[in-house]
Amino acid sequence: MPAQLRLLIEVVARACKLISHTVGKGALDNLLGQLDIENVQGEIQKKLDVISNDILLEANEWGGHLAALASEEMETIHLIPHRYPKGEYQLVYDPIDGSSNIDVNGIVGTIFSVLRAPEEASGREVTEQDFLQLGRNQVAAGYAIYGPQTVLVLTVGTGVFGVTLDREMGSWMLTHERMSIPVSTREFAINMSNARHWAPPVQRYINECLVGQTGPRGVDFNMRWMASMVGDVHSNLTRGGVFLYPWDARHTDRAGKLRLMYEANPIGMLVEQAGGAATDGLRRILDITPTGLHQRVGVILGSREEVERITCYHREDTASTG
Ligand code: FBP
């Protein structure tokens, strides 16, 4: 692994350790609740969104491994200041995924994606355009999950592994080697309260799961919804499952709720590296050309057989409706 990439991953892991510690303090350090400010997506920022964003920013700025960073919580990219050495990578992250869980002591996580700065940017400052690369060009991706245990799950394109934070020792221990998603599953994760707004292929799939043994699938399904993609995806990576946050009819102006660059792409890479699949219903997530840093996308990912089935339902629907 290139030295700068190794350093970058070590720095991100160290920042995640600090975020884990900070999340664990909660009300003890007056860290719950929201601020009276909105991020670029018009969402009210929680205190921990802002603090975690700054932790990642400050940890990564000066090490000489990055050319620039981008985050869910920042409108545009952050260039490495001239006083620090510049590196060849670009980091994109969601500092706290599952923000609505913060105040209820539920699962939250940090998601990150690593891109290489384009060669043509070597003699100049990188631009936002330089970040708009296909997900399949990511050189590394990962998440940290802050639950009963803090686990960092990582890929550099040669499989997926996880390390658990030993809180007493303050060190990461390799605990999950070669993580893989079972090809088949009988478990789905979706926010059922949005059911009436989904497109017909998603309604068809979930209805078939819900009727269980008596329906066309002939088996009963189980459901999970943790309100944190990191939580649901960690479950997929541990025991299989399919996760959906699809387009819905309330927001005709946007392709989905989740963000391509710092949610769907890194998780898509991890899921594929673990033997699963990730699409937006029709296209492989990692093949979607980004048009903006905060672009949204429909997301269907996890156990390959189920993702292929749902994608097939979308294709059939598109073919029948033109
Ligand atoms: P944030 O980045 O604002 O946390 O939103 C992402 C997310 O929390 C996902 O992690 C999760 O799957 C989803 O939103 C939960 O949405 P809902 O509010 O519909 O349960």
Short mmCIF file of C-alpha atoms and ligand atoms in Angstrom, two decimals:
data_model
loop_
_atom_site.label_atom_id
_atom_site.label_comp_id
_atom_site.label_asym_id
_atom_site.label_seq_id
_atom_site.Cartn_x
_atom_site.Cartn_y
_atom_site.Cartn_z
CA MET A 1 0.00 0.00 0.00
CA PRO A 2 1.42 3.47 -0.83
CA ALA A 3 2.83 5.20 2.26
CA GLN A 4 0.53 8.24 1.91
CA LEU A 5 -2.55 6.01 1.73
CA ARG A 6 -1.45 4.09 4.81
CA LEU A 7 -0.90 7.36 6.67
CA LEU A 8 -4.28 8.67 5.55
CA ILE A 9 -6.05 5.56 6.86
CA GLU A 10 -4.15 5.74 10.15
CA VAL A 11 -5.11 9.39 10.59
CA VAL A 12 -8.77 8.70 9.81
CA ALA A 13 -8.74 5.77 12.24
CA ARG A 14 -7.25 8.01 14.95
CA ALA A 15 -9.91 10.65 14.31
CA CYS A 16 -12.63 7.98 14.54
CA LYS A 17 -11.22 6.97 17.92
CA LEU A 18 -11.68 10.54 19.13
CA ILE A 19 -15.18 10.75 17.62
CA SER A 20 -16.06 7.46 19.35
CA HIS A 21 -14.86 8.89 22.67
CA THR A 22 -16.80 12.12 22.04
CA VAL A 23 -20.01 10.32 21.05
CA GLY A 24 -19.67 8.28 24.26
CA LYS A 25 -19.69 11.42 26.41
CA GLY A 26 -23.14 12.59 25.21
CA ALA A 27 -24.97 14.61 27.81
CA LEU A 28 -21.98 14.47 30.20
CA ASP A 29 -20.21 17.01 28.01
CA ASN A 30 -23.38 18.78 26.85
CA LEU A 31 -22.99 17.22 23.38
CA LEU A 32 -26.58 16.26 22.65
CA GLY A 33 -29.03 18.43 20.75
CA GLN A 34 -28.79 20.64 17.74
CA LEU A 35 -27.28 23.96 16.79
CA ASP A 36 -29.30 26.75 15.24
CA ILE A 37 -27.54 26.37 11.92
CA GLU A 38 -28.25 24.46 8.73
CA ASN A 39 -25.78 22.61 6.55
CA VAL A 40 -25.66 22.97 2.77
CA GLN A 41 -28.53 20.47 2.38
CA GLY A 42 -30.84 22.61 4.55
CA GLU A 43 -30.63 20.14 7.47
CA ILE A 44 -30.28 21.47 11.02
CA GLN A 45 -26.83 20.46 12.25
CA LYS A 46 -26.42 18.55 15.51
CA LYS A 47 -23.58 19.55 17.81
CA LEU A 48 -21.88 16.21 17.15
CA ASP A 49 -22.13 16.69 13.35
CA VAL A 50 -20.06 19.85 13.63
CA ILE A 51 -17.62 18.59 16.26
CA SER A 52 -16.96 15.34 14.36
CA ASN A 53 -16.51 17.24 11.11
CA ASP A 54 -13.86 19.41 12.76
CA ILE A 55 -12.11 16.41 14.31
CA LEU A 56 -11.63 14.82 10.88
CA LEU A 57 -10.64 18.11 9.30
CA GLU A 58 -8.06 19.04 11.91
CA ALA A 59 -6.56 15.53 12.07
CA ASN A 60 -6.03 15.38 8.31
CA GLU A 61 -4.96 18.89 7.37
CA TRP A 62 -1.26 18.85 8.13
CA GLY A 63 -0.01 15.30 7.46
CA GLY A 64 1.07 15.70 3.83
CA HIS A 65 -1.20 12.93 2.53
CA LEU A 66 -4.14 14.99 1.25
CA ALA A 67 -4.70 17.57 -1.47
CA ALA A 68 -8.20 18.46 -0.24
CA LEU A 69 -11.21 17.21 1.73
CA ALA A 70 -14.98 17.38 1.33
CA SER A 71 -17.73 16.56 3.78
CA GLU A 72 -21.49 16.42 4.17
CA GLU A 73 -21.20 19.32 6.57
CA MET A 74 -19.22 21.68 4.30
CA GLU A 75 -20.65 23.42 1.28
CA THR A 76 -17.60 23.00 -0.90
CA ILE A 77 -14.18 21.38 -0.78
CA HIS A 78 -11.51 22.33 1.79
CA LEU A 79 -8.04 22.77 0.32
CA ILE A 80 -5.00 21.87 2.40
CA PRO A 81 -3.60 25.25 3.51
CA HIS A 82 -0.36 26.36 1.82
CA ARG A 83 1.57 26.23 5.10
CA TYR A 84 1.22 22.41 5.13
CA PRO A 85 2.65 19.88 2.65
CA LYS A 86 0.19 18.71 0.02
CA GLY A 87 -0.47 15.04 -0.69
CA GLU A 88 -1.97 13.09 -3.56
CA TYR A 89 -5.29 11.94 -2.08
CA GLN A 90 -8.74 13.44 -1.61
CA LEU A 91 -10.92 12.48 1.36
CA VAL A 92 -14.72 12.67 1.32
CA TYR A 93 -16.69 11.90 4.47
CA ASP A 94 -19.94 11.95 6.39
CA PRO A 95 -18.72 12.65 9.94
CA ILE A 96 -21.90 11.42 11.64
CA ASP A 97 -24.22 9.13 9.73
CA GLY A 98 -27.58 8.52 11.40
CA SER A 99 -27.66 11.94 13.09
CA SER A 100 -31.26 11.49 14.25
CA ASN A 101 -30.01 8.70 16.53
CA ILE A 102 -27.60 10.92 18.49
CA ASP A 103 -30.06 12.14 21.09
CA VAL A 104 -31.66 8.71 21.62
CA ASN A 105 -28.36 6.88 22.20
CA GLY A 106 -28.78 4.86 19.01
CA ILE A 107 -26.22 3.66 16.48
CA VAL A 108 -24.26 6.31 14.58
CA GLY A 109 -21.19 6.07 12.38
CA THR A 110 -18.62 7.85 10.23
CA ILE A 111 -18.34 7.03 6.52
CA PHE A 112 -15.34 7.90 4.34
CA SER A 113 -14.16 7.55 0.77
CA VAL A 114 -10.64 8.05 -0.60
CA LEU A 115 -9.97 9.24 -4.15
CA ARG A 116 -6.69 9.97 -5.87
CA ALA A 117 -6.24 13.57 -6.98
CA PRO A 118 -6.18 13.57 -10.81
CA GLU A 119 -2.70 13.68 -12.32
CA GLU A 120 -3.49 16.86 -14.21
CA ALA A 121 -4.10 18.57 -10.84
CA SER A 122 -0.51 18.02 -9.67
CA GLY A 123 0.66 21.51 -10.66
CA ARG A 124 -2.41 23.40 -9.41
CA GLU A 125 -5.01 23.46 -6.62
CA VAL A 126 -7.61 20.70 -6.88
CA THR A 127 -11.14 21.83 -7.65
CA GLU A 128 -14.59 20.53 -6.78
CA GLN A 129 -14.70 19.08 -10.30
CA ASP A 130 -11.67 16.90 -9.41
CA PHE A 131 -13.79 15.21 -6.73
CA LEU A 132 -16.54 14.21 -9.16
CA GLN A 133 -15.04 10.80 -9.94
CA LEU A 134 -16.81 7.49 -10.46
CA GLY A 135 -17.21 5.39 -7.33
CA ARG A 136 -15.31 2.56 -8.99
CA ASN A 137 -12.21 4.82 -8.90
CA GLN A 138 -12.16 4.98 -5.09
CA VAL A 139 -8.88 3.66 -3.72
CA ALA A 140 -10.25 3.01 -0.24
CA ALA A 141 -13.54 3.24 1.62
CA GLY A 142 -14.72 2.52 5.11
CA TYR A 143 -16.91 3.32 8.05
CA ALA A 144 -16.64 3.40 11.81
CA ILE A 145 -19.68 2.23 13.74
CA TYR A 146 -20.18 3.66 17.23
CA GLY A 147 -22.36 1.10 18.99
CA PRO A 148 -21.85 -1.11 22.02
CA GLN A 149 -18.46 -1.66 20.37
CA THR A 150 -16.63 0.74 18.05
CA VAL A 151 -15.62 -1.11 14.88
CA LEU A 152 -13.80 0.29 11.86
CA VAL A 153 -14.58 -1.55 8.62
CA LEU A 154 -12.25 -0.93 5.71
CA THR A 155 -11.44 -1.87 2.14
CA VAL A 156 -8.51 -0.86 -0.03
CA GLY A 157 -9.88 -2.93 -2.91
CA THR A 158 -8.69 -6.36 -1.74
CA GLY A 159 -11.56 -7.51 0.45
CA VAL A 160 -13.09 -6.12 3.62
CA PHE A 161 -11.85 -6.38 7.18
CA GLY A 162 -12.81 -4.87 10.51
CA VAL A 163 -10.89 -3.76 13.58
CA THR A 164 -12.45 -3.24 16.99
CA LEU A 165 -11.41 -0.47 19.33
CA ASP A 166 -10.04 -1.80 22.61
CA ARG A 167 -11.19 1.09 24.76
CA GLU A 168 -8.85 0.32 27.69
CA MET A 169 -5.76 -0.02 25.50
CA GLY A 170 -6.79 2.71 23.04
CA SER A 171 -5.79 0.51 20.11
CA TRP A 172 -7.51 -1.17 17.18
CA MET A 173 -7.48 -4.98 17.13
CA LEU A 174 -8.15 -7.03 14.01
CA THR A 175 -11.43 -8.83 14.75
CA HIS A 176 -13.19 -9.32 11.40
CA GLU A 177 -11.14 -10.91 8.65
CA ARG A 178 -12.47 -11.22 5.08
CA MET A 179 -15.98 -9.99 5.82
CA SER A 180 -18.49 -11.30 3.31
CA ILE A 181 -22.19 -10.82 2.70
CA PRO A 182 -24.14 -14.05 2.22
CA VAL A 183 -25.51 -14.23 -1.33
CA SER A 184 -29.05 -15.01 -0.11
CA THR A 185 -30.98 -13.45 2.73
CA ARG A 186 -34.41 -13.36 4.34
CA GLU A 187 -33.98 -9.93 5.92
CA PHE A 188 -34.61 -6.44 4.59
CA ALA A 189 -34.09 -2.94 6.00
CA ILE A 190 -36.26 -0.05 4.81
CA ASN A 191 -38.18 2.82 6.40
CA MET A 192 -41.69 1.32 6.06
CA SER A 193 -43.39 4.61 6.93
CA ASN A 194 -42.54 5.80 3.41
CA ALA A 195 -44.22 2.80 1.73
CA ARG A 196 -47.03 4.73 0.06
CA HIS A 197 -44.51 6.99 -1.70
CA TRP A 198 -42.25 4.30 -3.22
CA ALA A 199 -42.06 3.48 -6.90
CA PRO A 200 -43.99 0.34 -8.02
CA PRO A 201 -40.94 -2.00 -8.23
CA VAL A 202 -40.02 -1.29 -4.59
CA GLN A 203 -43.65 -1.70 -3.49
CA ARG A 204 -43.79 -5.00 -5.37
CA TYR A 205 -40.62 -6.31 -3.74
CA ILE A 206 -41.55 -5.33 -0.18
CA ASN A 207 -45.14 -6.59 -0.56
CA GLU A 208 -43.79 -9.95 -1.68
CA CYS A 209 -41.54 -10.06 1.39
CA LEU A 210 -44.40 -9.09 3.68
CA VAL A 211 -46.76 -11.84 2.55
CA GLY A 212 -44.01 -14.32 3.37
CA GLN A 213 -44.70 -18.04 3.07
CA THR A 214 -48.11 -17.52 1.50
CA GLY A 215 -46.75 -15.31 -1.30
CA PRO A 216 -44.60 -15.82 -4.41
CA ARG A 217 -41.35 -15.99 -2.39
CA GLY A 218 -42.67 -18.87 -0.29
CA VAL A 219 -40.65 -17.82 2.80
CA ASP A 220 -41.07 -15.41 5.69
CA PHE A 221 -38.86 -12.31 5.85
CA ASN A 222 -37.60 -10.38 8.85
CA MET A 223 -37.21 -6.58 8.96
CA ARG A 224 -34.71 -4.20 10.57
CA TRP A 225 -34.52 -0.38 10.52
CA MET A 226 -31.82 1.26 12.59
CA ALA A 227 -32.20 4.75 11.05
CA SER A 228 -28.46 4.67 10.43
CA MET A 229 -27.14 3.26 7.17
CA VAL A 230 -23.90 2.30 8.91
CA GLY A 231 -25.87 0.23 11.43
CA ASP A 232 -27.97 -1.54 8.81
CA VAL A 233 -25.00 -2.14 6.52
CA HIS A 234 -22.94 -3.53 9.40
CA SER A 235 -25.77 -5.97 9.97
CA ASN A 236 -25.70 -6.89 6.24
CA LEU A 237 -21.95 -7.45 6.41
CA THR A 238 -22.29 -9.57 9.51
CA ARG A 239 -25.28 -11.78 8.77
CA GLY A 240 -26.64 -10.79 5.35
CA GLY A 241 -29.58 -8.63 4.40
CA VAL A 242 -30.66 -6.03 1.91
CA PHE A 243 -30.84 -2.29 2.65
CA LEU A 244 -33.03 0.10 0.69
CA TYR A 245 -33.38 3.86 0.74
CA PRO A 246 -35.15 4.26 -2.59
CA TRP A 247 -36.44 7.26 -4.51
CA ASP A 248 -39.88 8.35 -3.33
CA ALA A 249 -42.63 10.40 -4.89
CA ARG A 250 -42.58 13.21 -2.34
CA HIS A 251 -39.32 14.50 -3.74
CA THR A 252 -39.61 14.42 -7.52
CA ASP A 253 -36.66 16.81 -7.69
CA ARG A 254 -34.16 14.42 -6.11
CA ALA A 255 -33.06 10.89 -6.89
CA GLY A 256 -33.07 9.71 -3.27
CA LYS A 257 -32.23 10.74 0.28
CA LEU A 258 -28.68 9.46 0.64
CA ARG A 259 -25.66 11.17 -0.86
CA LEU A 260 -23.62 9.55 -3.63
CA MET A 261 -20.11 10.78 -2.86
CA TYR A 262 -19.84 10.15 0.88
CA GLU A 263 -22.57 7.61 1.62
CA ALA A 264 -23.55 5.43 -1.37
CA ASN A 265 -20.13 5.21 -3.07
CA PRO A 266 -18.03 4.17 -0.05
CA ILE A 267 -20.70 1.78 1.21
CA GLY A 268 -21.17 0.48 -2.36
CA MET A 269 -17.45 -0.29 -2.61
CA LEU A 270 -17.44 -2.10 0.75
CA VAL A 271 -20.54 -4.10 -0.15
CA GLU A 272 -19.14 -5.16 -3.53
CA GLN A 273 -15.78 -6.04 -1.98
CA ALA A 274 -17.69 -8.26 0.46
CA GLY A 275 -19.42 -10.08 -2.41
CA GLY A 276 -22.69 -8.10 -2.36
CA ALA A 277 -24.18 -5.71 -4.90
CA ALA A 278 -25.25 -2.05 -4.89
CA THR A 279 -27.53 -0.29 -7.39
CA ASP A 280 -29.87 2.69 -7.56
CA GLY A 281 -32.55 0.37 -8.98
CA LEU A 282 -31.16 0.40 -12.50
CA ARG A 283 -27.48 1.34 -12.40
CA ARG A 284 -24.54 0.00 -10.44
CA ILE A 285 -23.86 2.70 -7.82
CA LEU A 286 -20.11 2.69 -8.55
CA ASP A 287 -20.77 3.47 -12.25
CA ILE A 288 -22.87 6.60 -11.66
CA THR A 289 -21.20 9.76 -12.95
CA PRO A 290 -21.35 12.35 -10.17
CA THR A 291 -22.61 15.80 -11.09
CA GLY A 292 -22.27 17.45 -7.68
CA LEU A 293 -20.55 16.97 -4.35
CA HIS A 294 -23.85 16.65 -2.47
CA GLN A 295 -25.77 14.76 -5.15
CA ARG A 296 -28.40 12.34 -3.85
CA VAL A 297 -29.14 8.85 -5.12
CA GLY A 298 -31.55 5.97 -4.55
CA VAL A 299 -29.81 3.08 -2.79
CA ILE A 300 -30.42 -0.68 -2.87
CA LEU A 301 -27.56 -2.79 -1.56
CA GLY A 302 -26.56 -5.93 0.27
CA SER A 303 -27.04 -9.63 -0.47
CA ARG A 304 -26.54 -10.11 -4.18
CA GLU A 305 -29.59 -12.25 -5.01
CA GLU A 306 -32.03 -9.77 -3.48
CA VAL A 307 -30.36 -6.71 -5.05
CA GLU A 308 -30.48 -8.43 -8.44
CA ARG A 309 -34.17 -9.27 -7.95
CA ILE A 310 -35.09 -5.67 -7.04
CA THR A 311 -33.00 -4.32 -9.94
CA CYS A 312 -34.78 -6.77 -12.26
CA TYR A 313 -38.19 -5.48 -11.02
CA HIS A 314 -37.06 -1.94 -11.87
CA ARG A 315 -35.97 -3.03 -15.38
CA GLU A 316 -39.29 -4.78 -15.99
CA ASP A 317 -41.16 -1.69 -14.80
CA THR A 318 -39.10 0.60 -17.05
CA ALA A 319 -39.65 -1.72 -20.02
CA SER A 320 -43.43 -1.84 -19.47
CA THR A 321 -43.89 1.89 -18.89
CA GLY A 322 -41.34 2.93 -21.54
P1 FBP B 1 -27.82 11.77 7.89
O1 FBP B 1 -26.59 11.80 7.03
O2 FBP B 1 -28.49 13.10 8.00
O3 FBP B 1 -27.59 11.13 9.18
O4 FBP B 1 -28.92 10.89 7.07
C1 FBP B 1 -28.62 9.60 6.62
C2 FBP B 1 -29.49 8.58 7.33
O5 FBP B 1 -29.43 8.79 8.71
C3 FBP B 1 -29.09 7.14 7.02
O6 FBP B 1 -27.98 6.76 7.75
C4 FBP B 1 -30.32 6.38 7.41
O7 FBP B 1 -30.43 5.15 6.74
C5 FBP B 1 -31.41 7.35 7.05
O8 FBP B 1 -30.82 8.66 6.97
C6 FBP B 1 -32.50 7.37 8.05
O9 FBP B 1 -33.56 8.04 7.49
P2 FBP B 1 -35.01 8.10 8.15
O10 FBP B 1 -35.05 9.43 8.82
O11 FBP B 1 -35.95 8.02 7.01
O12 FBP B 1 -35.16 6.96 9.10
#
